[in-house]
Amino acid sequence: MFGRRARSPRPDDAGADAGGLGIGALVQVVDTDRGGEQWDGAPIGVIVAPGGVQLGGMQRTWTVAFDEPAYTNDGRGPFERATVLGRQLVPVGPAASDEV
Protein backbone atom coordinates (compact mmCIF):
# COMPACT_ATOMS: atom_id res chain seq x y z
CA MET A 1 0.00 0.00 0.00
CA PHE A 2 2.72 2.50 0.94
CA GLY A 3 5.57 1.07 -1.12
CA ARG A 4 7.83 2.92 -3.46
CA ARG A 5 6.60 3.57 -6.94
CA ALA A 6 8.53 1.97 -9.74
CA ARG A 7 10.93 4.39 -11.36
CA SER A 8 9.64 5.51 -14.74
CA PRO A 9 12.24 5.42 -17.51
CA ARG A 10 13.91 8.70 -18.40
CA PRO A 11 14.60 9.67 -22.00
CA ASP A 12 18.36 9.20 -21.57
CA ASP A 13 17.89 5.74 -20.06
CA ALA A 14 16.39 4.35 -23.24
CA GLY A 15 19.40 2.36 -24.33
CA ALA A 16 21.92 3.02 -21.63
CA ASP A 17 22.10 -0.66 -20.71
CA ALA A 18 21.85 -1.83 -24.30
CA GLY A 19 24.48 0.70 -25.32
CA GLY A 20 27.05 -0.69 -22.91
CA LEU A 21 27.51 2.41 -20.75
CA GLY A 22 28.87 1.82 -17.28
CA ILE A 23 32.05 1.99 -15.23
CA GLY A 24 34.96 0.59 -17.23
CA ALA A 25 33.35 1.14 -20.65
CA LEU A 26 35.57 2.56 -23.38
CA VAL A 27 33.66 5.46 -24.95
CA GLN A 28 33.99 8.23 -27.49
CA VAL A 29 32.51 11.65 -26.75
CA VAL A 30 30.45 12.95 -29.67
CA ASP A 31 28.67 16.26 -30.21
CA THR A 32 24.88 16.27 -30.28
CA ASP A 33 22.33 18.85 -31.30
CA ARG A 34 20.54 18.33 -27.95
CA GLY A 35 22.96 20.16 -25.69
CA GLY A 36 26.02 19.22 -23.73
CA GLU A 37 29.62 20.37 -23.95
CA GLN A 38 31.14 20.53 -27.43
CA TRP A 39 34.46 18.64 -27.51
CA ASP A 40 37.32 19.09 -29.95
CA GLY A 41 38.15 15.95 -31.92
CA ALA A 42 35.70 13.50 -30.29
CA PRO A 43 37.99 12.37 -27.44
CA ILE A 44 38.12 8.75 -26.26
CA GLY A 45 38.22 7.69 -22.63
CA VAL A 46 37.01 5.26 -19.98
CA ILE A 47 33.98 5.77 -17.74
CA VAL A 48 35.36 5.86 -14.18
CA ALA A 49 32.29 6.87 -12.16
CA PRO A 50 28.64 7.80 -12.45
CA GLY A 51 28.34 11.55 -12.81
CA GLY A 52 24.84 11.81 -11.42
CA VAL A 53 21.60 13.12 -12.80
CA GLN A 54 21.17 16.74 -13.78
CA LEU A 55 18.44 19.17 -14.83
CA GLY A 56 15.53 17.85 -12.83
CA GLY A 57 16.48 14.20 -13.25
CA MET A 58 16.26 14.22 -17.03
CA GLN A 59 19.94 13.90 -18.01
CA ARG A 60 22.21 11.11 -16.77
CA THR A 61 25.94 11.88 -16.76
CA TRP A 62 29.14 9.85 -16.44
CA THR A 63 32.67 10.80 -15.39
CA VAL A 64 35.09 10.00 -18.21
CA ALA A 65 38.90 9.76 -17.84
CA PHE A 66 40.39 10.62 -21.22
CA ASP A 67 43.21 8.67 -22.89
CA GLU A 68 44.88 11.96 -23.82
CA PRO A 69 44.20 15.47 -22.50
CA ALA A 70 40.97 16.76 -24.08
CA TYR A 71 39.90 20.25 -25.07
CA THR A 72 36.52 21.84 -25.70
CA ASN A 73 35.72 23.53 -29.01
CA ASP A 74 36.02 26.93 -27.32
CA GLY A 75 39.62 26.20 -26.27
CA ARG A 76 39.18 25.27 -22.61
CA GLY A 77 41.38 22.49 -21.28
CA PRO A 78 43.34 20.37 -21.14
CA PHE A 79 41.03 18.04 -19.20
CA GLU A 80 42.17 14.67 -17.87
CA ARG A 81 38.58 13.81 -16.90
CA ALA A 82 35.16 15.38 -17.22
CA THR A 83 31.49 14.79 -16.48
CA VAL A 84 29.72 14.13 -19.79
CA LEU A 85 26.05 13.62 -20.70
CA GLY A 86 25.25 9.95 -21.33
CA ARG A 87 23.70 10.75 -24.71
CA GLN A 88 27.09 12.11 -25.85
CA LEU A 89 28.88 8.81 -25.14
CA VAL A 90 29.23 6.10 -27.76
CA PRO A 91 30.76 2.76 -26.73
CA VAL A 92 33.79 1.81 -28.83
CA GLY A 93 35.85 -1.33 -29.18
CA PRO A 94 39.54 -1.37 -28.22
CA ALA A 95 40.55 -1.16 -31.92
CA ALA A 96 38.90 2.29 -32.26
CA SER A 97 41.21 3.84 -29.66
CA ASP A 98 44.26 2.69 -31.65
CA GLU A 99 43.00 4.36 -34.84
CA VAL A 100 42.63 7.86 -33.34
mmCIF file of N, CA and C in Angstrom:
data_model
loop_
_atom_site.group_PDB
_atom_site.id
_atom_site.type_symbol
_atom_site.label_atom_id
_atom_site.label_comp_id
_atom_site.label_asym_id
_atom_site.label_seq_id
_atom_site.Cartn_x
_atom_site.Cartn_y
_atom_site.Cartn_z
ATOM 1 N N MET A 1 0.806 -1.181 0.000
ATOM 2 C CA MET A 1 0.000 0.000 0.000
ATOM 3 C C MET A 1 0.856 1.255 0.000
ATOM 4 N N PHE A 2 1.868 1.318 0.868
ATOM 5 C CA PHE A 2 2.716 2.504 0.937
ATOM 6 C C PHE A 2 4.118 2.215 0.429
ATOM 7 N N GLY A 3 4.256 1.388 -0.567
ATOM 8 C CA GLY A 3 5.574 1.065 -1.123
ATOM 9 C C GLY A 3 6.048 2.145 -2.070
ATOM 10 N N ARG A 4 7.262 1.985 -2.499
ATOM 11 C CA ARG A 4 7.832 2.923 -3.459
ATOM 12 C C ARG A 4 7.277 2.653 -4.843
ATOM 13 N N ARG A 5 7.050 3.725 -5.559
ATOM 14 C CA ARG A 5 6.604 3.571 -6.937
ATOM 15 C C ARG A 5 7.783 3.142 -7.793
ATOM 16 N N ALA A 6 7.478 2.368 -8.806
ATOM 17 C CA ALA A 6 8.525 1.968 -9.736
ATOM 18 C C ALA A 6 9.024 3.201 -10.474
ATOM 19 N N ARG A 7 10.327 3.255 -10.675
ATOM 20 C CA ARG A 7 10.930 4.389 -11.363
ATOM 21 C C ARG A 7 10.536 4.351 -12.833
ATOM 22 N N SER A 8 9.994 5.450 -13.314
ATOM 23 C CA SER A 8 9.644 5.509 -14.736
ATOM 24 C C SER A 8 10.912 5.785 -15.539
ATOM 25 N N PRO A 9 11.015 5.212 -16.725
ATOM 26 C CA PRO A 9 12.235 5.421 -17.511
ATOM 27 C C PRO A 9 12.379 6.867 -17.946
ATOM 28 N N ARG A 10 13.606 7.349 -17.933
ATOM 29 C CA ARG A 10 13.913 8.699 -18.400
ATOM 30 C C ARG A 10 14.342 8.606 -19.853
ATOM 31 N N PRO A 11 14.220 9.699 -20.589
ATOM 32 C CA PRO A 11 14.602 9.666 -21.999
ATOM 33 C C PRO A 11 16.028 9.202 -22.231
ATOM 34 N N ASP A 12 16.968 9.595 -21.377
ATOM 35 C CA ASP A 12 18.361 9.203 -21.568
ATOM 36 C C ASP A 12 18.625 7.762 -21.178
ATOM 37 N N ASP A 13 17.695 7.117 -20.472
ATOM 38 C CA ASP A 13 17.888 5.736 -20.060
ATOM 39 C C ASP A 13 17.554 4.767 -21.173
ATOM 40 N N ALA A 14 16.912 5.249 -22.215
ATOM 41 C CA ALA A 14 16.391 4.352 -23.235
ATOM 42 C C ALA A 14 17.482 3.593 -23.941
ATOM 43 N N GLY A 15 18.359 3.012 -23.584
ATOM 44 C CA GLY A 15 19.403 2.361 -24.328
ATOM 45 C C GLY A 15 20.696 2.423 -23.575
ATOM 46 N N ALA A 16 20.676 2.940 -22.370
ATOM 47 C CA ALA A 16 21.918 3.019 -21.625
ATOM 48 C C ALA A 16 22.472 1.633 -21.354
ATOM 49 N N ASP A 17 21.611 0.689 -20.966
ATOM 50 C CA ASP A 17 22.098 -0.656 -20.709
ATOM 51 C C ASP A 17 22.436 -1.357 -22.007
ATOM 52 N N ALA A 18 21.597 -1.195 -23.020
ATOM 53 C CA ALA A 18 21.848 -1.833 -24.299
ATOM 54 C C ALA A 18 23.071 -1.241 -24.967
ATOM 55 N N GLY A 19 23.354 0.035 -24.703
ATOM 56 C CA GLY A 19 24.484 0.698 -25.322
ATOM 57 C C GLY A 19 25.805 0.374 -24.673
ATOM 58 N N GLY A 20 25.811 -0.294 -23.548
ATOM 59 C CA GLY A 20 27.047 -0.690 -22.905
ATOM 60 C C GLY A 20 27.690 0.390 -22.057
ATOM 61 N N LEU A 21 26.931 1.378 -21.592
ATOM 62 C CA LEU A 21 27.511 2.409 -20.750
ATOM 63 C C LEU A 21 27.556 1.943 -19.308
ATOM 64 N N GLY A 22 28.682 2.172 -18.674
ATOM 65 C CA GLY A 22 28.873 1.818 -17.281
ATOM 66 C C GLY A 22 30.341 1.971 -16.937
ATOM 67 N N ILE A 23 30.660 1.841 -15.673
ATOM 68 C CA ILE A 23 32.046 1.987 -15.231
ATOM 69 C C ILE A 23 32.916 0.963 -15.951
ATOM 70 N N GLY A 24 34.025 1.445 -16.497
ATOM 71 C CA GLY A 24 34.956 0.590 -17.225
ATOM 72 C C GLY A 24 34.729 0.555 -18.720
ATOM 73 N N ALA A 25 33.637 1.154 -19.214
ATOM 74 C CA ALA A 25 33.347 1.140 -20.646
ATOM 75 C C ALA A 25 34.252 2.128 -21.377
ATOM 76 N N LEU A 26 34.793 1.702 -22.508
ATOM 77 C CA LEU A 26 35.566 2.563 -23.378
ATOM 78 C C LEU A 26 34.588 3.323 -24.263
ATOM 79 N N VAL A 27 34.655 4.649 -24.241
ATOM 80 C CA VAL A 27 33.665 5.461 -24.945
ATOM 81 C C VAL A 27 34.332 6.578 -25.737
ATOM 82 N N GLN A 28 33.595 7.051 -26.737
ATOM 83 C CA GLN A 28 33.995 8.231 -27.494
ATOM 84 C C GLN A 28 32.954 9.306 -27.234
ATOM 85 N N VAL A 29 33.416 10.531 -27.000
ATOM 86 C CA VAL A 29 32.513 11.649 -26.752
ATOM 87 C C VAL A 29 32.183 12.297 -28.091
ATOM 88 N N VAL A 30 30.889 12.364 -28.404
ATOM 89 C CA VAL A 30 30.448 12.951 -29.669
ATOM 90 C C VAL A 30 29.570 14.158 -29.387
ATOM 91 N N ASP A 31 29.529 15.082 -30.325
ATOM 92 C CA ASP A 31 28.670 16.258 -30.206
ATOM 93 C C ASP A 31 27.251 15.878 -30.599
ATOM 94 N N THR A 32 26.276 16.481 -29.936
ATOM 95 C CA THR A 32 24.877 16.273 -30.281
ATOM 96 C C THR A 32 24.216 17.624 -30.487
ATOM 97 N N ASP A 33 23.077 17.610 -31.122
ATOM 98 C CA ASP A 33 22.326 18.854 -31.296
ATOM 99 C C ASP A 33 21.371 19.081 -30.133
ATOM 100 N N ARG A 34 21.448 18.227 -29.104
ATOM 101 C CA ARG A 34 20.542 18.329 -27.952
ATOM 102 C C ARG A 34 21.267 18.786 -26.698
ATOM 103 N N GLY A 35 22.287 19.603 -26.842
ATOM 104 C CA GLY A 35 22.965 20.163 -25.685
ATOM 105 C C GLY A 35 24.190 19.379 -25.274
ATOM 106 N N GLY A 36 24.803 19.832 -24.212
ATOM 107 C CA GLY A 36 26.023 19.220 -23.732
ATOM 108 C C GLY A 36 27.237 19.996 -24.213
ATOM 109 N N GLU A 37 28.352 19.723 -23.592
ATOM 110 C CA GLU A 37 29.618 20.370 -23.954
ATOM 111 C C GLU A 37 30.041 19.934 -25.350
ATOM 112 N N GLN A 38 30.627 20.844 -26.090
ATOM 113 C CA GLN A 38 31.137 20.531 -27.430
ATOM 114 C C GLN A 38 32.638 20.270 -27.305
ATOM 115 N N TRP A 39 33.070 19.065 -27.675
ATOM 116 C CA TRP A 39 34.459 18.641 -27.505
ATOM 117 C C TRP A 39 35.205 18.655 -28.825
ATOM 118 N N ASP A 40 36.467 19.035 -28.772
ATOM 119 C CA ASP A 40 37.317 19.086 -29.953
ATOM 120 C C ASP A 40 37.855 17.688 -30.267
ATOM 121 N N GLY A 41 37.565 17.198 -31.459
ATOM 122 C CA GLY A 41 38.147 15.952 -31.918
ATOM 123 C C GLY A 41 37.532 14.676 -31.397
ATOM 124 N N ALA A 42 36.375 14.698 -30.797
ATOM 125 C CA ALA A 42 35.698 13.495 -30.291
ATOM 126 C C ALA A 42 36.639 12.624 -29.450
ATOM 127 N N PRO A 43 37.027 13.101 -28.258
ATOM 128 C CA PRO A 43 37.994 12.367 -27.435
ATOM 129 C C PRO A 43 37.482 11.001 -26.980
ATOM 130 N N ILE A 44 38.421 10.108 -26.721
ATOM 131 C CA ILE A 44 38.119 8.752 -26.256
ATOM 132 C C ILE A 44 38.615 8.618 -24.822
ATOM 133 N N GLY A 45 37.832 7.904 -24.009
ATOM 134 C CA GLY A 45 38.225 7.687 -22.626
ATOM 135 C C GLY A 45 37.471 6.519 -22.023
ATOM 136 N N VAL A 46 37.646 6.347 -20.727
ATOM 137 C CA VAL A 46 37.014 5.265 -19.978
ATOM 138 C C VAL A 46 36.104 5.866 -18.919
ATOM 139 N N ILE A 47 34.893 5.325 -18.797
ATOM 140 C CA ILE A 47 33.984 5.768 -17.737
ATOM 141 C C ILE A 47 34.543 5.270 -16.409
ATOM 142 N N VAL A 48 34.782 6.212 -15.475
ATOM 143 C CA VAL A 48 35.364 5.858 -14.185
ATOM 144 C C VAL A 48 34.395 6.000 -13.020
ATOM 145 N N ALA A 49 33.261 6.687 -13.253
ATOM 146 C CA ALA A 49 32.293 6.868 -12.165
ATOM 147 C C ALA A 49 30.986 7.408 -12.740
ATOM 148 N N PRO A 50 29.878 7.145 -12.036
ATOM 149 C CA PRO A 50 28.637 7.803 -12.449
ATOM 150 C C PRO A 50 28.770 9.289 -12.143
ATOM 151 N N GLY A 51 28.246 10.113 -13.010
ATOM 152 C CA GLY A 51 28.340 11.553 -12.810
ATOM 153 C C GLY A 51 27.116 12.128 -12.147
ATOM 154 N N GLY A 52 26.061 11.328 -12.042
ATOM 155 C CA GLY A 52 24.844 11.808 -11.415
ATOM 156 C C GLY A 52 23.767 12.095 -12.430
ATOM 157 N N VAL A 53 22.726 12.747 -11.955
ATOM 158 C CA VAL A 53 21.597 13.116 -12.795
ATOM 159 C C VAL A 53 21.431 14.620 -12.671
ATOM 160 N N GLN A 54 21.247 15.293 -13.796
ATOM 161 C CA GLN A 54 21.165 16.743 -13.781
ATOM 162 C C GLN A 54 19.867 17.221 -14.405
ATOM 163 N N LEU A 55 19.608 18.491 -14.259
ATOM 164 C CA LEU A 55 18.438 19.168 -14.830
ATOM 165 C C LEU A 55 17.129 18.466 -14.510
ATOM 166 N N GLY A 56 16.803 18.404 -13.252
ATOM 167 C CA GLY A 56 15.527 17.848 -12.827
ATOM 168 C C GLY A 56 15.403 16.360 -13.059
ATOM 169 N N GLY A 57 16.519 15.646 -13.086
ATOM 170 C CA GLY A 57 16.480 14.200 -13.246
ATOM 171 C C GLY A 57 16.300 13.727 -14.668
ATOM 172 N N MET A 58 16.507 14.607 -15.642
ATOM 173 C CA MET A 58 16.263 14.221 -17.027
ATOM 174 C C MET A 58 17.534 13.876 -17.797
ATOM 175 N N GLN A 59 18.716 14.156 -17.259
ATOM 176 C CA GLN A 59 19.939 13.903 -18.011
ATOM 177 C C GLN A 59 20.942 13.156 -17.139
ATOM 178 N N ARG A 60 21.219 11.908 -17.489
ATOM 179 C CA ARG A 60 22.205 11.112 -16.773
ATOM 180 C C ARG A 60 23.594 11.465 -17.281
ATOM 181 N N THR A 61 24.567 11.567 -16.373
ATOM 182 C CA THR A 61 25.935 11.885 -16.755
ATOM 183 C C THR A 61 26.893 10.819 -16.240
ATOM 184 N N TRP A 62 28.073 10.772 -16.840
ATOM 185 C CA TRP A 62 29.137 9.851 -16.444
ATOM 186 C C TRP A 62 30.445 10.630 -16.363
ATOM 187 N N THR A 63 31.338 10.215 -15.463
ATOM 188 C CA THR A 63 32.669 10.805 -15.394
ATOM 189 C C THR A 63 33.591 9.982 -16.274
ATOM 190 N N VAL A 64 34.229 10.651 -17.231
ATOM 191 C CA VAL A 64 35.093 9.997 -18.208
ATOM 192 C C VAL A 64 36.530 10.447 -17.983
ATOM 193 N N ALA A 65 37.461 9.474 -17.882
ATOM 194 C CA ALA A 65 38.896 9.763 -17.838
ATOM 195 C C ALA A 65 39.418 9.579 -19.265
ATOM 196 N N PHE A 66 39.963 10.645 -19.835
ATOM 197 C CA PHE A 66 40.388 10.618 -21.224
ATOM 198 C C PHE A 66 41.742 9.939 -21.390
ATOM 199 N N ASP A 67 41.930 9.293 -22.563
ATOM 200 C CA ASP A 67 43.211 8.666 -22.887
ATOM 201 C C ASP A 67 44.312 9.712 -23.031
ATOM 202 N N GLU A 68 43.964 10.835 -23.631
ATOM 203 C CA GLU A 68 44.878 11.957 -23.816
ATOM 204 C C GLU A 68 44.151 13.211 -23.345
ATOM 205 N N PRO A 69 44.882 14.240 -22.934
ATOM 206 C CA PRO A 69 44.203 15.467 -22.503
ATOM 207 C C PRO A 69 43.233 15.961 -23.584
ATOM 208 N N ALA A 70 42.028 16.349 -23.152
ATOM 209 C CA ALA A 70 40.970 16.756 -24.082
ATOM 210 C C ALA A 70 40.691 18.245 -23.928
ATOM 211 N N TYR A 71 40.237 18.835 -25.033
ATOM 212 C CA TYR A 71 39.899 20.252 -25.071
ATOM 213 C C TYR A 71 38.472 20.415 -25.575
ATOM 214 N N THR A 72 37.839 21.510 -25.160
ATOM 215 C CA THR A 72 36.521 21.841 -25.701
ATOM 216 C C THR A 72 36.711 22.651 -26.978
ATOM 217 N N ASN A 73 35.645 22.766 -27.764
ATOM 218 C CA ASN A 73 35.716 23.534 -29.007
ATOM 219 C C ASN A 73 36.034 25.005 -28.781
ATOM 220 N N ASP A 74 35.719 25.521 -27.584
ATOM 221 C CA ASP A 74 36.017 26.932 -27.319
ATOM 222 C C ASP A 74 37.403 27.128 -26.701
ATOM 223 N N GLY A 75 38.231 26.073 -26.688
ATOM 224 C CA GLY A 75 39.623 26.197 -26.267
ATOM 225 C C GLY A 75 39.922 25.912 -24.812
ATOM 226 N N ARG A 76 38.909 25.583 -24.016
ATOM 227 C CA ARG A 76 39.177 25.271 -22.610
ATOM 228 C C ARG A 76 39.855 23.905 -22.505
ATOM 229 N N GLY A 77 40.697 23.754 -21.514
ATOM 230 C CA GLY A 77 41.385 22.495 -21.284
ATOM 231 C C GLY A 77 42.847 22.767 -21.032
ATOM 232 N N PRO A 78 43.650 21.777 -20.912
ATOM 233 C CA PRO A 78 43.338 20.365 -21.138
ATOM 234 C C PRO A 78 42.626 19.744 -19.933
ATOM 235 N N PHE A 79 41.752 18.779 -20.225
ATOM 236 C CA PHE A 79 41.034 18.036 -19.197
ATOM 237 C C PHE A 79 41.523 16.591 -19.190
ATOM 238 N N GLU A 80 41.829 16.082 -18.012
ATOM 239 C CA GLU A 80 42.167 14.666 -17.874
ATOM 240 C C GLU A 80 40.908 13.841 -17.687
ATOM 241 N N ARG A 81 39.879 14.453 -17.072
ATOM 242 C CA ARG A 81 38.576 13.815 -16.900
ATOM 243 C C ARG A 81 37.502 14.885 -16.877
ATOM 244 N N ALA A 82 36.277 14.447 -17.185
ATOM 245 C CA ALA A 82 35.156 15.383 -17.220
ATOM 246 C C ALA A 82 33.856 14.621 -17.025
ATOM 247 N N THR A 83 32.834 15.341 -16.586
ATOM 248 C CA THR A 83 31.494 14.788 -16.483
ATOM 249 C C THR A 83 30.778 15.082 -17.792
ATOM 250 N N VAL A 84 30.278 14.020 -18.446
ATOM 251 C CA VAL A 84 29.719 14.129 -19.790
ATOM 252 C C VAL A 84 28.311 13.537 -19.795
ATOM 253 N N LEU A 85 27.407 14.158 -20.551
ATOM 254 C CA LEU A 85 26.053 13.619 -20.701
ATOM 255 C C LEU A 85 26.114 12.226 -21.329
ATOM 256 N N GLY A 86 25.291 11.320 -20.818
ATOM 257 C CA GLY A 86 25.254 9.954 -21.332
ATOM 258 C C GLY A 86 24.921 9.884 -22.812
ATOM 259 N N ARG A 87 24.079 10.789 -23.296
ATOM 260 C CA ARG A 87 23.701 10.748 -24.710
ATOM 261 C C ARG A 87 24.844 11.166 -25.624
ATOM 262 N N GLN A 88 25.924 11.739 -25.060
ATOM 263 C CA GLN A 88 27.089 12.108 -25.854
ATOM 264 C C GLN A 88 28.137 11.000 -25.898
ATOM 265 N N LEU A 89 27.895 9.885 -25.214
ATOM 266 C CA LEU A 89 28.880 8.814 -25.136
ATOM 267 C C LEU A 89 28.493 7.651 -26.026
ATOM 268 N N VAL A 90 29.433 7.222 -26.855
ATOM 269 C CA VAL A 90 29.228 6.102 -27.760
ATOM 270 C C VAL A 90 30.260 5.038 -27.400
ATOM 271 N N PRO A 91 29.806 3.818 -27.037
ATOM 272 C CA PRO A 91 30.764 2.759 -26.728
ATOM 273 C C PRO A 91 31.608 2.421 -27.958
ATOM 274 N N VAL A 92 32.893 2.191 -27.738
ATOM 275 C CA VAL A 92 33.785 1.809 -28.825
ATOM 276 C C VAL A 92 34.571 0.574 -28.422
ATOM 277 N N GLY A 93 35.003 -0.168 -29.432
ATOM 278 C CA GLY A 93 35.847 -1.327 -29.176
ATOM 279 C C GLY A 93 37.290 -0.883 -28.995
ATOM 280 N N PRO A 94 38.139 -1.735 -28.456
ATOM 281 C CA PRO A 94 39.535 -1.372 -28.225
ATOM 282 C C PRO A 94 40.261 -0.956 -29.504
ATOM 283 N N ALA A 95 39.883 -1.494 -30.668
ATOM 284 C CA ALA A 95 40.550 -1.155 -31.918
ATOM 285 C C ALA A 95 40.347 0.312 -32.277
ATOM 286 N N ALA A 96 39.200 0.898 -31.917
ATOM 287 C CA ALA A 96 38.903 2.291 -32.265
ATOM 288 C C ALA A 96 39.860 3.251 -31.576
ATOM 289 N N SER A 97 40.301 2.940 -30.359
ATOM 290 C CA SER A 97 41.207 3.843 -29.656
ATOM 291 C C SER A 97 42.590 3.825 -30.291
ATOM 292 N N ASP A 98 42.966 2.745 -30.985
ATOM 293 C CA ASP A 98 44.256 2.687 -31.650
ATOM 294 C C ASP A 98 44.261 3.491 -32.941
ATOM 295 N N GLU A 99 43.090 3.665 -33.565
ATOM 296 C CA GLU A 99 42.995 4.364 -34.838
ATOM 297 C C GLU A 99 43.077 5.870 -34.685
ATOM 298 N N VAL A 100 42.698 6.413 -33.520
ATOM 299 C CA VAL A 100 42.626 7.860 -33.343
ATOM 300 C C VAL A 100 43.941 8.446 -32.985
#
